PDB file of C-alpha atoms and ligand atoms in Angstrom:
ATOM      1  CA  UNK A 229     -19.955  -1.613  10.416  1.00 97.00           C
ATOM      2  CA  UNK A 230     -21.878  -4.859  10.168  1.00 98.00           C
ATOM      3  CA  UNK A 231     -21.130  -7.048   7.161  1.00 98.00           C
ATOM      4  CA  UNK A 232     -24.068  -9.023   5.753  1.00 98.00           C
ATOM      5  CA  UNK A 233     -23.956 -11.426   2.825  1.00 98.00           C
ATOM      6  CA  UNK A 234     -27.528 -12.425   2.026  1.00 99.00           C
ATOM      7  CA  UNK A 235     -30.588 -10.500   0.913  1.00 98.00           C
ATOM      8  CA  UNK A 236     -32.546 -12.000   3.808  1.00 98.00           C
ATOM      9  CA  UNK A 237     -29.976 -10.757   6.333  1.00 99.00           C
ATOM     10  CA  UNK A 238     -29.858  -7.341   4.697  1.00 99.00           C
ATOM     11  CA  UNK A 239     -33.651  -7.013   4.903  1.00 98.00           C
ATOM     12  CA  UNK A 240     -33.652  -8.220   8.508  1.00 98.00           C
ATOM     13  CA  UNK A 241     -30.940  -5.710   9.376  1.00 98.00           C
ATOM     14  CA  UNK A 242     -32.888  -2.845   7.778  1.00 98.00           C
ATOM     15  CA  UNK A 243     -36.345  -3.860   9.022  1.00 98.00           C
ATOM     16  CA  UNK A 244     -36.246  -1.851  12.280  1.00 98.00           C
ATOM     17  CA  UNK A 245     -35.208   1.277  10.386  1.00 98.00           C
ATOM     18  CA  UNK A 246     -38.003   0.763   7.894  1.00 97.00           C
ATOM     19  CA  UNK A 247     -40.575   0.211  10.639  1.00 97.00           C
ATOM     20  CA  UNK A 248     -39.327   3.302  12.426  1.00 97.00           C
ATOM     21  CA  UNK A 249     -39.530   5.333   9.206  1.00 97.00           C
ATOM     22  CA  UNK A 250     -35.847   6.090   9.394  1.00 98.00           C
ATOM     23  CA  UNK A 251     -34.293   6.961   6.045  1.00 98.00           C
ATOM     24  CA  UNK A 252     -31.986   4.499   4.314  1.00 98.00           C
ATOM     25  CA  UNK A 253     -29.105   5.630   2.107  1.00 99.00           C
ATOM     26  CA  UNK A 254     -27.394   3.232  -0.306  1.00 99.00           C
ATOM     27  CA  UNK A 255     -23.917   3.665  -1.742  1.00 99.00           C
ATOM     28  CA  UNK A 256     -23.429   0.992  -4.423  1.00 99.00           C
ATOM     29  CA  UNK A 257     -19.758   0.151  -5.052  1.00 98.00           C
ATOM     30  CA  UNK A 258     -17.532  -2.504  -6.528  1.00 98.00           C
ATOM     31  CA  UNK A 259     -15.097  -2.080  -3.649  1.00 98.00           C
ATOM     32  CA  UNK A 260     -11.463  -0.929  -3.894  1.00 98.00           C
ATOM     33  CA  UNK A 261     -12.797   2.148  -2.123  1.00 98.00           C
ATOM     34  CA  UNK A 262     -11.075   5.487  -2.676  1.00 98.00           C
ATOM     35  CA  UNK A 263     -11.812   9.048  -1.592  1.00 98.00           C
ATOM     36  CA  UNK A 264     -14.503   9.330  -4.271  1.00 98.00           C
ATOM     37  CA  UNK A 265     -16.473   6.480  -2.696  1.00 98.00           C
ATOM     38  CA  UNK A 266     -15.804   7.869   0.771  1.00 98.00           C
ATOM     39  CA  UNK A 267     -17.295  11.210  -0.264  1.00 98.00           C
ATOM     40  CA  UNK A 268     -20.468   9.320  -1.269  1.00 99.00           C
ATOM     41  CA  UNK A 269     -20.550   7.575   2.119  1.00 99.00           C
ATOM     42  CA  UNK A 270     -20.025  10.918   3.880  1.00 99.00           C
ATOM     43  CA  UNK A 271     -22.898  12.440   1.931  1.00 99.00           C
ATOM     44  CA  UNK A 272     -25.144   9.456   2.720  1.00 99.00           C
ATOM     45  CA  UNK A 273     -24.168   9.778   6.401  1.00 98.00           C
ATOM     46  CA  UNK A 274     -25.165  13.459   6.312  1.00 98.00           C
ATOM     47  CA  UNK A 275     -28.542  12.826   4.695  1.00 98.00           C
ATOM     48  CA  UNK A 276     -29.754   9.445   5.903  1.00 98.00           C
ATOM     49  CA  UNK A 277     -30.376   7.697   9.216  1.00 98.00           C
ATOM     50  CA  UNK A 278     -28.994   4.353   8.090  1.00 98.00           C
ATOM     51  CA  UNK A 279     -26.133   4.030   5.588  1.00 99.00           C
ATOM     52  CA  UNK A 280     -25.681   0.854   3.560  1.00 99.00           C
ATOM     53  CA  UNK A 281     -22.611   0.383   1.369  1.00 99.00           C
ATOM     54  CA  UNK A 282     -22.827  -2.457  -1.134  1.00 99.00           C
ATOM     55  CA  UNK A 283     -19.672  -4.159  -2.345  1.00 98.00           C
ATOM     56  CA  UNK A 284     -20.108  -6.405  -5.342  1.00 98.00           C
ATOM     57  CA  UNK A 285     -17.856  -6.732  -8.383  1.00 98.00           C
ATOM     58  CA  UNK A 286     -20.612  -7.234 -10.926  1.00 98.00           C
ATOM     59  CA  UNK A 287     -19.542  -9.605 -13.717  1.00 98.00           C
ATOM     60  CA  UNK A 288     -22.561  -8.610 -15.843  1.00 98.00           C
ATOM     61  CA  UNK A 289     -21.128  -5.162 -16.535  1.00 98.00           C
ATOM     62  CA  UNK A 290     -17.693  -6.359 -17.718  1.00 98.00           C
ATOM     63  CA  UNK A 291     -17.122  -7.331 -21.353  1.00 97.00           C
ATOM     64  CA  UNK A 292     -15.343 -10.610 -22.169  1.00 96.00           C
ATOM     65  CA  UNK A 293     -12.008  -8.856 -22.785  1.00 95.00           C
ATOM     66  CA  UNK A 294     -12.291  -6.477 -19.822  1.00 97.00           C
ATOM     67  CA  UNK A 295     -10.631  -6.463 -16.403  1.00 96.00           C
ATOM     68  CA  UNK A 296     -13.084  -8.506 -14.284  1.00 98.00           C
ATOM     69  CA  UNK A 297     -10.442 -10.913 -12.996  1.00 96.00           C
ATOM     70  CA  UNK A 298      -7.866  -8.160 -12.418  1.00 96.00           C
ATOM     71  CA  UNK A 299     -10.289  -5.783 -10.684  1.00 97.00           C
ATOM     72  CA  UNK A 300      -8.764  -4.893  -7.297  1.00 96.00           C
ATOM     73  CA  UNK A 301     -10.420  -6.645  -4.335  1.00 97.00           C
ATOM     74  CA  UNK A 302      -9.695  -6.090  -0.632  1.00 98.00           C
ATOM     75  CA  UNK A 303     -12.826  -6.485   1.454  1.00 98.00           C
ATOM     76  CA  UNK A 304     -11.084  -6.151   4.823  1.00 98.00           C
ATOM     77  CA  UNK A 305      -9.660  -2.767   3.837  1.00 98.00           C
ATOM     78  CA  UNK A 306     -13.012  -1.655   2.389  1.00 98.00           C
ATOM     79  CA  UNK A 307     -14.827  -2.693   5.566  1.00 98.00           C
ATOM     80  CA  UNK A 308     -12.370  -0.718   7.716  1.00 98.00           C
ATOM     81  CA  UNK A 309     -12.867   2.361   5.518  1.00 98.00           C
ATOM     82  CA  UNK A 310     -16.661   2.007   5.723  1.00 98.00           C
ATOM     83  CA  UNK A 311     -16.416   1.759   9.504  1.00 98.00           C
ATOM     84  CA  UNK A 312     -14.156   4.809   9.663  1.00 98.00           C
ATOM     85  CA  UNK A 313     -16.811   6.870   7.833  1.00 98.00           C
ATOM     86  CA  UNK A 314     -19.664   5.695   9.999  1.00 98.00           C
ATOM     87  CA  UNK A 315     -21.455   3.390   7.545  1.00 99.00           C
ATOM     88  CA  UNK A 316     -23.876   1.052   9.316  1.00 98.00           C
ATOM     89  CA  UNK A 317     -24.058  -1.950   7.005  1.00 99.00           C
ATOM     90  CA  UNK A 318     -21.669  -3.396   4.440  1.00 99.00           C
ATOM     91  CA  UNK A 319     -23.614  -5.634   2.063  1.00 99.00           C
ATOM     92  CA  UNK A 320     -21.053  -7.921   0.405  1.00 98.00           C
ATOM     93  CA  UNK A 321     -22.941 -10.774  -1.233  1.00 98.00           C
ATOM     94  CA  UNK A 322     -21.265 -13.687  -2.964  1.00 98.00           C
ATOM     95  CA  UNK A 323     -21.872 -14.141  -6.694  1.00 98.00           C
ATOM     96  CA  UNK A 324     -24.578 -16.782  -6.293  1.00 98.00           C
ATOM     97  CA  UNK A 325     -26.606 -14.549  -3.964  1.00 98.00           C
ATOM     98  CA  UNK A 326     -26.930 -11.950  -6.720  1.00 98.00           C
ATOM     99  CA  UNK A 327     -27.031 -14.298  -9.714  1.00 98.00           C
ATOM    100  CA  UNK A 328     -28.398 -17.652  -8.508  1.00 98.00           C
ATOM    101  CA  UNK A 329     -28.394 -20.617 -10.886  1.00 98.00           C
ATOM    102  CA  UNK A 330     -30.980 -20.063 -13.603  1.00 98.00           C
ATOM    103  CA  UNK A 331     -30.872 -16.269 -13.374  1.00 98.00           C
ATOM    104  CA  UNK A 332     -32.373 -15.078 -16.673  1.00 98.00           C
ATOM    105  CA  UNK A 333     -33.556 -11.488 -16.286  1.00 98.00           C
ATOM    106  CA  UNK A 334     -32.233  -8.144 -17.388  1.00 98.00           C
ATOM    107  CA  UNK A 335     -33.144  -4.526 -16.718  1.00 98.00           C
ATOM    108  CA  UNK A 336     -32.056  -2.279 -19.555  1.00 98.00           C
ATOM    109  CA  UNK A 337     -32.552   1.380 -20.389  1.00 98.00           C
ATOM    110  CA  UNK A 338     -32.901   1.497 -24.160  1.00 96.00           C
ATOM    111  CA  UNK A 339     -32.456   4.340 -26.593  1.00 86.00           C
ATOM    112  CA  UNK A 340     -30.372   7.460 -26.583  1.00 92.00           C
ATOM    113  CA  UNK A 341     -28.830   7.427 -23.123  1.00 98.00           C
ATOM    114  CA  UNK A 342     -27.176   4.013 -23.402  1.00 98.00           C
ATOM    115  CA  UNK A 343     -26.075   4.139 -27.051  1.00 98.00           C
ATOM    116  CA  UNK A 344     -23.274   6.738 -27.261  1.00 98.00           C
ATOM    117  CA  UNK A 345     -19.971   7.076 -25.373  1.00 98.00           C
ATOM    118  CA  UNK A 346     -19.502   4.162 -22.933  1.00 98.00           C
ATOM    119  CA  UNK A 347     -22.484   2.381 -24.490  1.00 98.00           C
ATOM    120  CA  UNK A 348     -20.760   2.274 -27.876  1.00 98.00           C
ATOM    121  CA  UNK A 349     -17.367   1.398 -26.409  1.00 97.00           C
ATOM    122  CA  UNK A 350     -18.655  -1.287 -24.007  1.00 98.00           C
ATOM    123  CA  UNK A 351     -21.608  -3.186 -25.511  1.00 97.00           C
ATOM    124  CA  UNK A 352     -23.840  -4.631 -22.803  1.00 97.00           C
ATOM    125  CA  UNK A 353     -22.153  -2.640 -20.039  1.00 98.00           C
ATOM    126  CA  UNK A 354     -25.122  -0.493 -19.071  1.00 98.00           C
ATOM    127  CA  UNK A 355     -27.578  -3.407 -19.103  1.00 98.00           C
ATOM    128  CA  UNK A 356     -25.215  -5.089 -16.633  1.00 98.00           C
ATOM    129  CA  UNK A 357     -25.145  -1.946 -14.479  1.00 99.00           C
ATOM    130  CA  UNK A 358     -28.903  -1.351 -14.510  1.00 99.00           C
ATOM    131  CA  UNK A 359     -29.653  -5.003 -13.828  1.00 99.00           C
ATOM    132  CA  UNK A 360     -27.483  -5.089 -10.705  1.00 99.00           C
ATOM    133  CA  UNK A 361     -28.525  -1.635  -9.506  1.00 99.00           C
ATOM    134  CA  UNK A 362     -32.208  -2.549  -9.933  1.00 99.00           C
ATOM    135  CA  UNK A 363     -31.545  -5.641  -7.830  1.00 99.00           C
ATOM    136  CA  UNK A 364     -29.688  -3.612  -5.182  1.00 99.00           C
ATOM    137  CA  UNK A 365     -32.613  -1.151  -5.045  1.00 99.00           C
ATOM    138  CA  UNK A 366     -35.028  -4.049  -4.535  1.00 98.00           C
ATOM    139  CA  UNK A 367     -32.765  -5.656  -1.938  1.00 98.00           C
ATOM    140  CA  UNK A 368     -32.150  -2.559   0.190  1.00 98.00           C
ATOM    141  CA  UNK A 369     -35.185  -0.387  -0.715  1.00 98.00           C
ATOM    142  CA  UNK A 370     -33.185   2.768  -0.080  1.00 98.00           C
ATOM    143  CA  UNK A 371     -34.746   6.220   0.080  1.00 98.00           C
ATOM    144  CA  UNK A 372     -31.688   7.760  -1.549  1.00 98.00           C
ATOM    145  CA  UNK A 373     -28.863   6.187  -3.563  1.00 99.00           C
ATOM    146  CA  UNK A 374     -25.574   7.976  -4.163  1.00 99.00           C
ATOM    147  CA  UNK A 375     -23.471   7.878  -7.344  1.00 98.00           C
ATOM    148  CA  UNK A 376     -20.446   9.813  -8.591  1.00 98.00           C
ATOM    149  CA  UNK A 377     -20.447  12.377 -11.388  1.00 98.00           C
ATOM    150  CA  UNK A 378     -17.227  10.750 -12.667  1.00 98.00           C
ATOM    151  CA  UNK A 379     -19.500   8.118 -14.214  1.00 98.00           C
ATOM    152  CA  UNK A 380     -21.763  10.796 -15.677  1.00 98.00           C
ATOM    153  CA  UNK A 381     -23.477   8.552 -18.224  1.00 98.00           C
ATOM    154  CA  UNK A 382     -24.043   5.806 -15.654  1.00 98.00           C
ATOM    155  CA  UNK A 383     -25.658   8.372 -13.352  1.00 98.00           C
ATOM    156  CA  UNK A 384     -28.025   9.541 -16.110  1.00 98.00           C
ATOM    157  CA  UNK A 385     -28.916   5.971 -17.049  1.00 98.00           C
ATOM    158  CA  UNK A 386     -29.634   4.990 -13.435  1.00 98.00           C
ATOM    159  CA  UNK A 387     -31.704   8.118 -12.864  1.00 98.00           C
ATOM    160  CA  UNK A 388     -33.747   7.280 -15.960  1.00 98.00           C
ATOM    161  CA  UNK A 389     -34.223   3.676 -14.839  1.00 98.00           C
ATOM    162  CA  UNK A 390     -35.347   4.748 -11.367  1.00 98.00           C
ATOM    163  CA  UNK A 391     -37.813   7.193 -12.873  1.00 98.00           C
ATOM    164  CA  UNK A 392     -39.122   4.939 -15.661  1.00 98.00           C
ATOM    165  CA  UNK A 393     -39.617   1.939 -13.377  1.00 98.00           C
ATOM    166  CA  UNK A 394     -40.959   3.865 -10.349  1.00 98.00           C
ATOM    167  CA  UNK A 395     -38.336   2.666  -7.915  1.00 98.00           C
ATOM    168  CA  UNK A 396     -39.179   5.514  -5.576  1.00 98.00           C
ATOM    169  CA  UNK A 397     -35.471   6.014  -4.915  1.00 98.00           C
ATOM    170  CA  UNK A 398     -33.947   9.462  -5.121  1.00 98.00           C
ATOM    171  CA  UNK A 399     -30.681   9.410  -7.069  1.00 98.00           C
ATOM    172  CA  UNK A 400     -28.115  11.903  -5.769  1.00 98.00           C
ATOM    173  CA  UNK A 401     -25.109  12.566  -7.977  1.00 98.00           C
ATOM    174  CA  UNK A 402     -22.012  13.720  -6.072  1.00 98.00           C
ATOM    175  CA  UNK A 403     -19.046  15.698  -7.459  1.00 98.00           C
ATOM    176  CA  UNK A 404     -15.979  13.942  -8.853  1.00 98.00           C
ATOM    177  CA  UNK A 405     -13.146  13.704  -6.333  1.00 98.00           C
ATOM    178  CA  UNK A 406      -9.685  14.298  -7.787  1.00 98.00           C
ATOM    179  CA  UNK A 407      -6.050  13.710  -6.925  1.00 98.00           C
ATOM    180  CA  UNK A 408      -4.007  16.900  -6.358  1.00 98.00           C
ATOM    181  CA  UNK A 409      -2.902  16.887 -10.027  1.00 98.00           C
ATOM    182  CA  UNK A 410      -6.510  16.600 -11.218  1.00 98.00           C
ATOM    183  CA  UNK A 411      -6.689  12.885 -11.998  1.00 98.00           C
ATOM    184  CA  UNK A 412     -10.207  11.677 -11.190  1.00 98.00           C
ATOM    185  CA  UNK A 413     -10.213   9.067  -8.426  1.00 98.00           C
ATOM    186  CA  UNK A 414     -10.885   5.589  -9.797  1.00 98.00           C
ATOM    187  CA  UNK A 415     -10.230   2.081  -8.609  1.00 97.00           C
ATOM    188  CA  UNK A 416      -8.622   1.547 -12.023  1.00 97.00           C
ATOM    189  CA  UNK A 417      -5.918   4.150 -11.274  1.00 98.00           C
ATOM    190  CA  UNK A 418      -4.223   1.265  -9.435  1.00 97.00           C
ATOM    191  CA  UNK A 419      -3.313  -0.159 -12.862  1.00 98.00           C
ATOM    192  CA  UNK A 420      -1.184   2.905 -13.731  1.00 98.00           C
ATOM    193  CA  UNK A 421       2.541   2.170 -13.616  1.00 98.00           C
ATOM    194  CA  UNK A 422       5.500   4.550 -13.396  1.00 96.00           C
ATOM    195  CA  UNK A 423       5.242   7.482 -15.792  1.00 97.00           C
ATOM    196  CA  UNK A 424       1.692   6.511 -16.801  1.00 98.00           C
ATOM    197  CA  UNK A 425       0.394   8.023 -13.570  1.00 98.00           C
ATOM    198  CA  UNK A 426       1.751  11.463 -14.492  1.00 97.00           C
ATOM    199  CA  UNK A 427       0.526  11.226 -18.077  1.00 98.00           C
ATOM    200  CA  UNK A 428      -2.981  10.314 -16.913  1.00 98.00           C
ATOM    201  CA  UNK A 429      -3.464  13.799 -15.459  1.00 98.00           C
ATOM    202  CA  UNK A 430      -3.571  15.108 -19.048  1.00 98.00           C
ATOM    203  CA  UNK A 431      -7.206  13.958 -19.204  1.00 98.00           C
ATOM    204  CA  UNK A 432      -8.182  16.543 -16.633  1.00 98.00           C
ATOM    205  CA  UNK A 433      -5.861  19.152 -18.198  1.00 98.00           C
ATOM    206  CA  UNK A 434      -7.645  18.652 -21.507  1.00 98.00           C
ATOM    207  CA  UNK A 435     -11.066  19.105 -19.919  1.00 99.00           C
ATOM    208  CA  UNK A 436      -9.797  22.164 -18.043  1.00 98.00           C
ATOM    209  CA  UNK A 437      -8.491  23.620 -21.321  1.00 98.00           C
ATOM    210  CA  UNK A 438     -11.997  23.280 -22.788  1.00 98.00           C
ATOM    211  CA  UNK A 439     -13.447  25.004 -19.706  1.00 98.00           C
ATOM    212  CA  UNK A 440     -10.926  27.839 -20.084  1.00 98.00           C
ATOM    213  CA  UNK A 441     -11.745  28.198 -23.787  1.00 98.00           C
ATOM    214  CA  UNK A 442     -15.460  28.526 -22.978  1.00 98.00           C
ATOM    215  CA  UNK A 443     -14.647  31.176 -20.387  1.00 97.00           C
ATOM    216  CA  UNK A 444     -12.655  32.986 -23.083  1.00 97.00           C
ATOM    217  CA  UNK A 445     -15.665  32.959 -25.414  1.00 97.00           C
ATOM    218  CA  UNK A 446     -15.258  29.825 -27.552  1.00 98.00           C
ATOM    219  CA  UNK A 447     -18.596  28.175 -28.399  1.00 98.00           C
ATOM    220  CA  UNK A 448     -17.854  25.788 -31.267  1.00 98.00           C
ATOM    221  CA  UNK A 449     -17.888  22.139 -30.194  1.00 98.00           C
ATOM    222  CA  UNK A 450     -15.330  20.922 -32.708  1.00 98.00           C
ATOM    223  CA  UNK A 451     -12.912  23.649 -31.589  1.00 98.00           C
ATOM    224  CA  UNK A 452     -13.482  22.911 -27.898  1.00 98.00           C
ATOM    225  CA  UNK A 453     -12.933  19.209 -28.477  1.00 98.00           C
ATOM    226  CA  UNK A 454      -9.763  19.945 -30.496  1.00 99.00           C
ATOM    227  CA  UNK A 455      -8.434  22.113 -27.650  1.00 98.00           C
ATOM    228  CA  UNK A 456      -9.040  19.335 -25.117  1.00 99.00           C
ATOM    229  CA  UNK A 457      -7.611  16.689 -27.413  1.00 98.00           C
ATOM    230  CA  UNK A 458      -4.391  18.672 -27.979  1.00 98.00           C
ATOM    231  CA  UNK A 459      -3.611  18.573 -24.225  1.00 98.00           C
ATOM    232  CA  UNK A 460      -4.186  14.835 -24.151  1.00 98.00           C
ATOM    233  CA  UNK A 461      -2.232  13.922 -27.287  1.00 98.00           C
ATOM    234  CA  UNK A 462       0.699  16.064 -26.140  1.00 98.00           C
ATOM    235  CA  UNK A 463       0.936  13.643 -23.193  1.00 98.00           C
ATOM    236  CA  UNK A 464       0.763  10.686 -25.576  1.00 98.00           C
ATOM    237  CA  UNK A 465      -2.887   9.911 -24.840  1.00 98.00           C
ATOM    238  CA  UNK A 466      -5.187   9.117 -27.770  1.00 98.00           C
ATOM    239  CA  UNK A 467      -8.765   9.275 -26.508  1.00 98.00           C
ATOM    240  CA  UNK A 468     -11.008   6.346 -27.381  1.00 98.00           C
ATOM    241  CA  UNK A 469     -13.734   8.960 -27.529  1.00 98.00           C
ATOM    242  CA  UNK A 470     -13.826  12.649 -26.672  1.00 98.00           C
ATOM    243  CA  UNK A 471     -17.193  14.221 -27.313  1.00 98.00           C
ATOM    244  CA  UNK A 472     -19.250  17.255 -26.451  1.00 98.00           C
ATOM    245  CA  UNK A 473     -22.882  16.270 -25.952  1.00 98.00           C
ATOM    246  CA  UNK A 474     -26.020  17.504 -24.244  1.00 98.00           C
ATOM    247  CA  UNK A 475     -25.695  16.901 -20.492  1.00 98.00           C
ATOM    248  CA  UNK A 476     -29.355  15.814 -20.392  1.00 97.00           C
ATOM    249  CA  UNK A 477     -29.809  13.675 -23.493  1.00 98.00           C
ATOM    250  CA  UNK A 478     -26.203  12.903 -24.552  1.00 98.00           C
ATOM    251  CA  UNK A 479     -27.132  13.996 -28.082  1.00 98.00           C
ATOM    252  CA  UNK A 480     -24.259  15.675 -29.954  1.00 97.00           C
ATOM    253  CA  UNK A 481     -24.114  19.482 -29.726  1.00 97.00           C
ATOM    254  CA  UNK A 482     -22.453  21.435 -32.534  1.00 97.00           C
ATOM    255  CA  UNK A 483     -22.096  24.557 -30.439  1.00 96.00           C
ATOM    256  CA  UNK A 484     -22.667  25.662 -26.887  1.00 96.00           C
ATOM    257  CA  UNK A 485     -25.983  27.368 -26.583  1.00 90.00           C
ATOM    258  CA  UNK A 486     -27.677  28.049 -23.246  1.00 89.00           C
ATOM    259  CA  UNK A 487     -27.992  24.332 -22.458  1.00 95.00           C
ATOM    260  CA  UNK A 488     -25.576  22.427 -20.280  1.00 97.00           C
ATOM    261  CA  UNK A 489     -23.030  20.338 -22.185  1.00 98.00           C
ATOM    262  CA  UNK A 490     -21.025  17.336 -21.086  1.00 98.00           C
ATOM    263  CA  UNK A 491     -17.526  16.799 -22.414  1.00 98.00           C
ATOM    264  CA  UNK A 492     -16.784  13.135 -21.857  1.00 99.00           C
ATOM    265  CA  UNK A 493     -13.550  11.292 -22.510  1.00 99.00           C
ATOM    266  CA  UNK A 494     -12.324   7.714 -22.310  1.00 99.00           C
ATOM    267  CA  UNK A 495      -8.723   6.739 -22.904  1.00 98.00           C
ATOM    268  CA  UNK A 496      -6.376   3.909 -22.320  1.00 98.00           C
ATOM    269  CA  UNK A 497      -3.253   4.773 -20.336  1.00 98.00           C
ATOM    270  CA  UNK A 498      -1.116   1.664 -20.055  1.00 97.00           C
ATOM    271  CA  UNK A 499      -3.336  -1.107 -18.721  1.00 97.00           C
ATOM    272  CA  UNK A 500      -5.918   1.315 -17.362  1.00 98.00           C
ATOM    273  CA  UNK A 501      -8.987   2.430 -19.277  1.00 98.00           C
ATOM    274  CA  UNK A 502      -9.880   5.762 -17.711  1.00 98.00           C
ATOM    275  CA  UNK A 503     -12.933   8.000 -18.091  1.00 98.00           C
ATOM    276  CA  UNK A 504     -13.520  11.590 -17.051  1.00 99.00           C
ATOM    277  CA  UNK A 505     -15.835  14.454 -17.916  1.00 99.00           C
ATOM    278  CA  UNK A 506     -16.730  18.043 -17.257  1.00 98.00           C
ATOM    279  CA  UNK A 507     -19.927  20.063 -17.520  1.00 98.00           C
ATOM    280  CA  UNK A 508     -19.848  23.217 -19.618  1.00 98.00           C
ATOM    281  CA  UNK A 509     -22.351  25.998 -19.915  1.00 95.00           C
ATOM    282  CA  UNK A 510     -21.842  29.129 -21.937  1.00 90.00           C
ATOM    283  CA  UNK A 511     -22.639  32.219 -19.870  1.00 83.00           C
ATOM    284  CA  UNK A 512     -25.799  33.748 -21.295  1.00 76.00           C
ATOM    285  CA  UNK A 513     -25.095  36.458 -23.859  1.00 67.00           C
ATOM    286  CA  UNK A 514     -26.514  39.920 -23.315  1.00 55.00           C
ATOM    287  CA  UNK A 515     -29.311  40.665 -25.782  1.00 49.00           C
ATOM    288  CA  UNK A 516     -30.448  43.875 -27.402  1.00 40.00           C
ATOM    289  CA  UNK A 517     -32.579  44.874 -24.407  1.00 42.00           C
ATOM    290  CA  UNK A 518     -29.423  44.914 -22.351  1.00 39.00           C
ATOM    291  CA  UNK A 519     -30.456  42.042 -20.120  1.00 41.00           C
ATOM    292  CA  UNK A 520     -27.783  39.499 -19.356  1.00 43.00           C
TER     293      UNK A 520
HETATM  294  O1  PAF B 827     -20.091   2.564 -10.338  1.00 59.43           O
HETATM  295  C1  PAF B 827     -19.898   1.398  -9.950  1.00 59.43           C
HETATM  296  O2  PAF B 827     -19.010   1.137  -9.132  1.00 59.43           O
HETATM  297  C2  PAF B 827     -20.772   0.283 -10.479  1.00 59.43           C
HETATM  298  O3  PAF B 827     -21.085   0.509 -11.823  1.00 59.43           O
HETATM  299  C3  PAF B 827     -22.032   0.069  -9.657  1.00 59.43           C
HETATM  300  C4  PAF B 827     -22.938   1.284  -9.690  1.00 59.43           C
HETATM  301  C5  PAF B 827     -21.658  -0.249  -8.220  1.00 59.43           C
HETATM  302  C6  PAF B 827     -22.836  -1.111 -10.207  1.00 59.43           C
HETATM  303  O4  PAF B 827     -22.099  -2.294 -10.171  1.00 59.43           O
END
């Protein structure tokens, strides 16, 4: 894998591919790569001729009391992992390459998608994400960019931005990768100490309990949320939010109808603030004509 640090070098590196109409895949990351990221790189490798992984811990998406300074960083390890999965380019710019002196612009998706859930818990977070992702799209001009379903709201927000602003980039959302006990892979899992690691798996157990309740016929959102919450609180986890919303609009849903629902949770476990989610859809009910 070739590491490049400037936009000019990135463009020069990708120019032959662009001239040759070879497809470019971008996997944006903040480093501390885990199997979730590697699954995105694998998918990009499958679909695209040239695979670019970006590694940039983006200060604009961290709140003042968040973990920017503690965020795990190990570029040498990340570069080795990128190489092992066949990525072509690692774009690891320094701060001033992305935010030069006098930087004064912002790209923000406004309205419903950025207000609830993470948007309410982390003011300014999504504007920080969309600003840097817009810049990465302009820097690399990828054909396809790959994001994880673990950050379900981020994926929706980025898809909306790409569509609204005509980036001409296809956004592919890849499935959440989990530890054997169900804990969603996250760079922030590194903050979990001792027994916290075991307790953290209750997030997934709670979501799985909601899935099981839907399979058993439950349709009421408040009940489904209560079922999920009970699993989490029994492990000593008090969710910061735990909500059942439309998977398309993130608007609250009072009951599962035919539409796809997202159950999203955020919770602090020790020093780690973890998020996870699952998609739910009630199987269609038979109607009086006997169709199902
Ligand atoms: O998901 C992440 O790691 C970050 O939010 C992203 C998309 C790389 C933007 O900094």
